[in-house]
Coordinates of C-alpha atoms in Angstrom, one line a residue:
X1 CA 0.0 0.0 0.0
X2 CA 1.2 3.5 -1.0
X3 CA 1.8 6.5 1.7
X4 CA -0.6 8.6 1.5
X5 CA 0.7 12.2 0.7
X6 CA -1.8 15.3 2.4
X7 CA -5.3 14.6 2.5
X8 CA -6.6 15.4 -0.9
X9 CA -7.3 11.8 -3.3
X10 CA -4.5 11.8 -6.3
X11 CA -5.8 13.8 -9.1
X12 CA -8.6 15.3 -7.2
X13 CA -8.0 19.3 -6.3
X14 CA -9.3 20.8 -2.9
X15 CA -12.7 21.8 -3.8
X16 CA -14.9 18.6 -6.2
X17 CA -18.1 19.4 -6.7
X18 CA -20.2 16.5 -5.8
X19 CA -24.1 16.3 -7.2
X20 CA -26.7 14.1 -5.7
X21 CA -29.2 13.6 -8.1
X22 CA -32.5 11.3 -8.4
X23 CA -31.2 9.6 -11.6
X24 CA -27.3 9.0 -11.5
X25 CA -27.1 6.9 -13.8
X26 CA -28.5 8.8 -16.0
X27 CA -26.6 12.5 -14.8
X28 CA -23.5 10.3 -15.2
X29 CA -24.3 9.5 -18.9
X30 CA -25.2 12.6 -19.5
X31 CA -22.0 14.2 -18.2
X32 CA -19.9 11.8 -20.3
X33 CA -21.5 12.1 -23.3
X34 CA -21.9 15.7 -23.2
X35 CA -18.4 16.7 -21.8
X36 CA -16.3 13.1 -22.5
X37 CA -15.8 13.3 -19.2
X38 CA -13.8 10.0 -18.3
X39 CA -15.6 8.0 -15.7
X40 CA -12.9 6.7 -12.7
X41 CA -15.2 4.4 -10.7
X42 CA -19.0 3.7 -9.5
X43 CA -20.1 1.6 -6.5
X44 CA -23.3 0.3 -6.5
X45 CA -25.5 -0.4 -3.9
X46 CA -27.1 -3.8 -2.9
X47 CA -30.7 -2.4 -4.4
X48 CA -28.2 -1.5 -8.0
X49 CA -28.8 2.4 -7.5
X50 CA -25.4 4.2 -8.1
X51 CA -23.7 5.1 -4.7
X52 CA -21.1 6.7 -5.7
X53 CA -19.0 7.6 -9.1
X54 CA -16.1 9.9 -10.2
X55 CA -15.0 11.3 -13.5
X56 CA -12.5 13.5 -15.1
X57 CA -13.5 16.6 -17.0
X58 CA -10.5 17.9 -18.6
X59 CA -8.4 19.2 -15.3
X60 CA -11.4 18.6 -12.6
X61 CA -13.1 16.2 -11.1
X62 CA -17.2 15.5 -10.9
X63 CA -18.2 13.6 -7.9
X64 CA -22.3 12.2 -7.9
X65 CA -24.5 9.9 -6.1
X66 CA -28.3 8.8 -6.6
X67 CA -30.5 10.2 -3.9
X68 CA -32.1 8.0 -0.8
X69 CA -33.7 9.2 2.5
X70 CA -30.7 10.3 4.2
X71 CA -29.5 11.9 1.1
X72 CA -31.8 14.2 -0.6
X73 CA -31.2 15.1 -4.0
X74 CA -29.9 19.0 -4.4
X75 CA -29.1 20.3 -7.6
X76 CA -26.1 22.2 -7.7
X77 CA -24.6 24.8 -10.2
X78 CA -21.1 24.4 -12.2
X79 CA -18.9 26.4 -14.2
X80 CA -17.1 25.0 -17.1
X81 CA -14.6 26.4 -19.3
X82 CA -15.1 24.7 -22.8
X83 CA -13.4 25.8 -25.9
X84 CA -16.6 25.2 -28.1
X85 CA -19.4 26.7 -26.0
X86 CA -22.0 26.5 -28.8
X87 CA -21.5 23.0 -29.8
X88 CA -21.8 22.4 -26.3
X89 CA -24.9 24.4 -25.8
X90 CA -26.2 22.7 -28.8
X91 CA -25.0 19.3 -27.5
X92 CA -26.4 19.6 -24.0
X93 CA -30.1 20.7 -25.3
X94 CA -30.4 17.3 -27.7
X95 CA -29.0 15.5 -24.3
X96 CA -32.1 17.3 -22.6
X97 CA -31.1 20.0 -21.1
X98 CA -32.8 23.5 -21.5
X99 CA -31.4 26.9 -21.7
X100 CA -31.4 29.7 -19.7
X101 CA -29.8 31.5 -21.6
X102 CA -27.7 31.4 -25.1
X103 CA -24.2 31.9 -26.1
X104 CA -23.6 35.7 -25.8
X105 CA -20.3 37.5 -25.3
X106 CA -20.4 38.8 -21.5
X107 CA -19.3 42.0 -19.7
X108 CA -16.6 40.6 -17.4
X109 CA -14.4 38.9 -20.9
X110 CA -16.3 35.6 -21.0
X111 CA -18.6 34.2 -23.9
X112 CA -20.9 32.2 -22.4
X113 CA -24.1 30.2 -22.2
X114 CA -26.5 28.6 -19.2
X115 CA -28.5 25.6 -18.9
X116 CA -30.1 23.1 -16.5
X117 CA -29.6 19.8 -17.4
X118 CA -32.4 17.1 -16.5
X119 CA -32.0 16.4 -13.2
X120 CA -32.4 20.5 -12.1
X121 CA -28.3 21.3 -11.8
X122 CA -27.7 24.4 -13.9
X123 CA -23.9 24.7 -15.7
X124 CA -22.5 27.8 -17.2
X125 CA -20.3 27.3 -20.2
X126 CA -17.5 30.0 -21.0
X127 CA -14.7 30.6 -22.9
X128 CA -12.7 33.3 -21.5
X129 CA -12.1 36.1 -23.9
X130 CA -9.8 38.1 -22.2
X131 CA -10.1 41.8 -20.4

């Protein structure tokens, strides 16, 4: 067994957002196929609902579980830096998703977009544009 070096899991940074969703499975395919995020691992439990999973978007990590009673399901909100935000917008509203708002050059040097996905979590694409 390896030493563990500081308390952050290798790869991992010190903030991961972690979703809880009703449907993880299907959050988890979404993320993949939208982003090609790379999943790490998923635990199951006994009843098959997904307990826990990781994946890789680019330099970040995504962390998600299916709801239960002691875990309720709370949407969260990301930001994701993507070099194509309108193939993703596009991408993300075949997968389901709906916007809040379309690709549009913003005031603080980011064009961006906003949607919420199918299971209520609302991400923000951007690709910086400079000051």
């Amino acid at each position: 067994m390896t030493q563990q070096q500081g308390p952050r899991r290798p790869g991992f940074s010190t903030v991961t957002p972690y979703l809880i969703v009703d449907n993880a499975p299907a959050l988890a395919r979404f993320v993949a196929e939208l982003f090609g995020a790379e999943e790490l691992d998923r635990t199951l439990d006994d009843d098959g609902r997904l307990r826990h999973a990781s994946f890789r978007l680019g330099d970040s990590m995504i962390e998600m579980s299916s709801a239960r009673a002691e875990w309720k399901a709370r949407p969260g909100s990301l930001h994701v830096y993507w070099e194509d935000v309108d193939g993703c917008f596009r991408r993300a509203l075949e997968l389901g998703a709906e916007s809040l708002h379309e690709p549009m050059t913003m005031d603080y040097g980011e064009y961006g977009a906003a949607l919420e996905d199918p299971f209520g979590n609302h991400w923000y694409l951007a690709r910086y544009l400079g000051d």
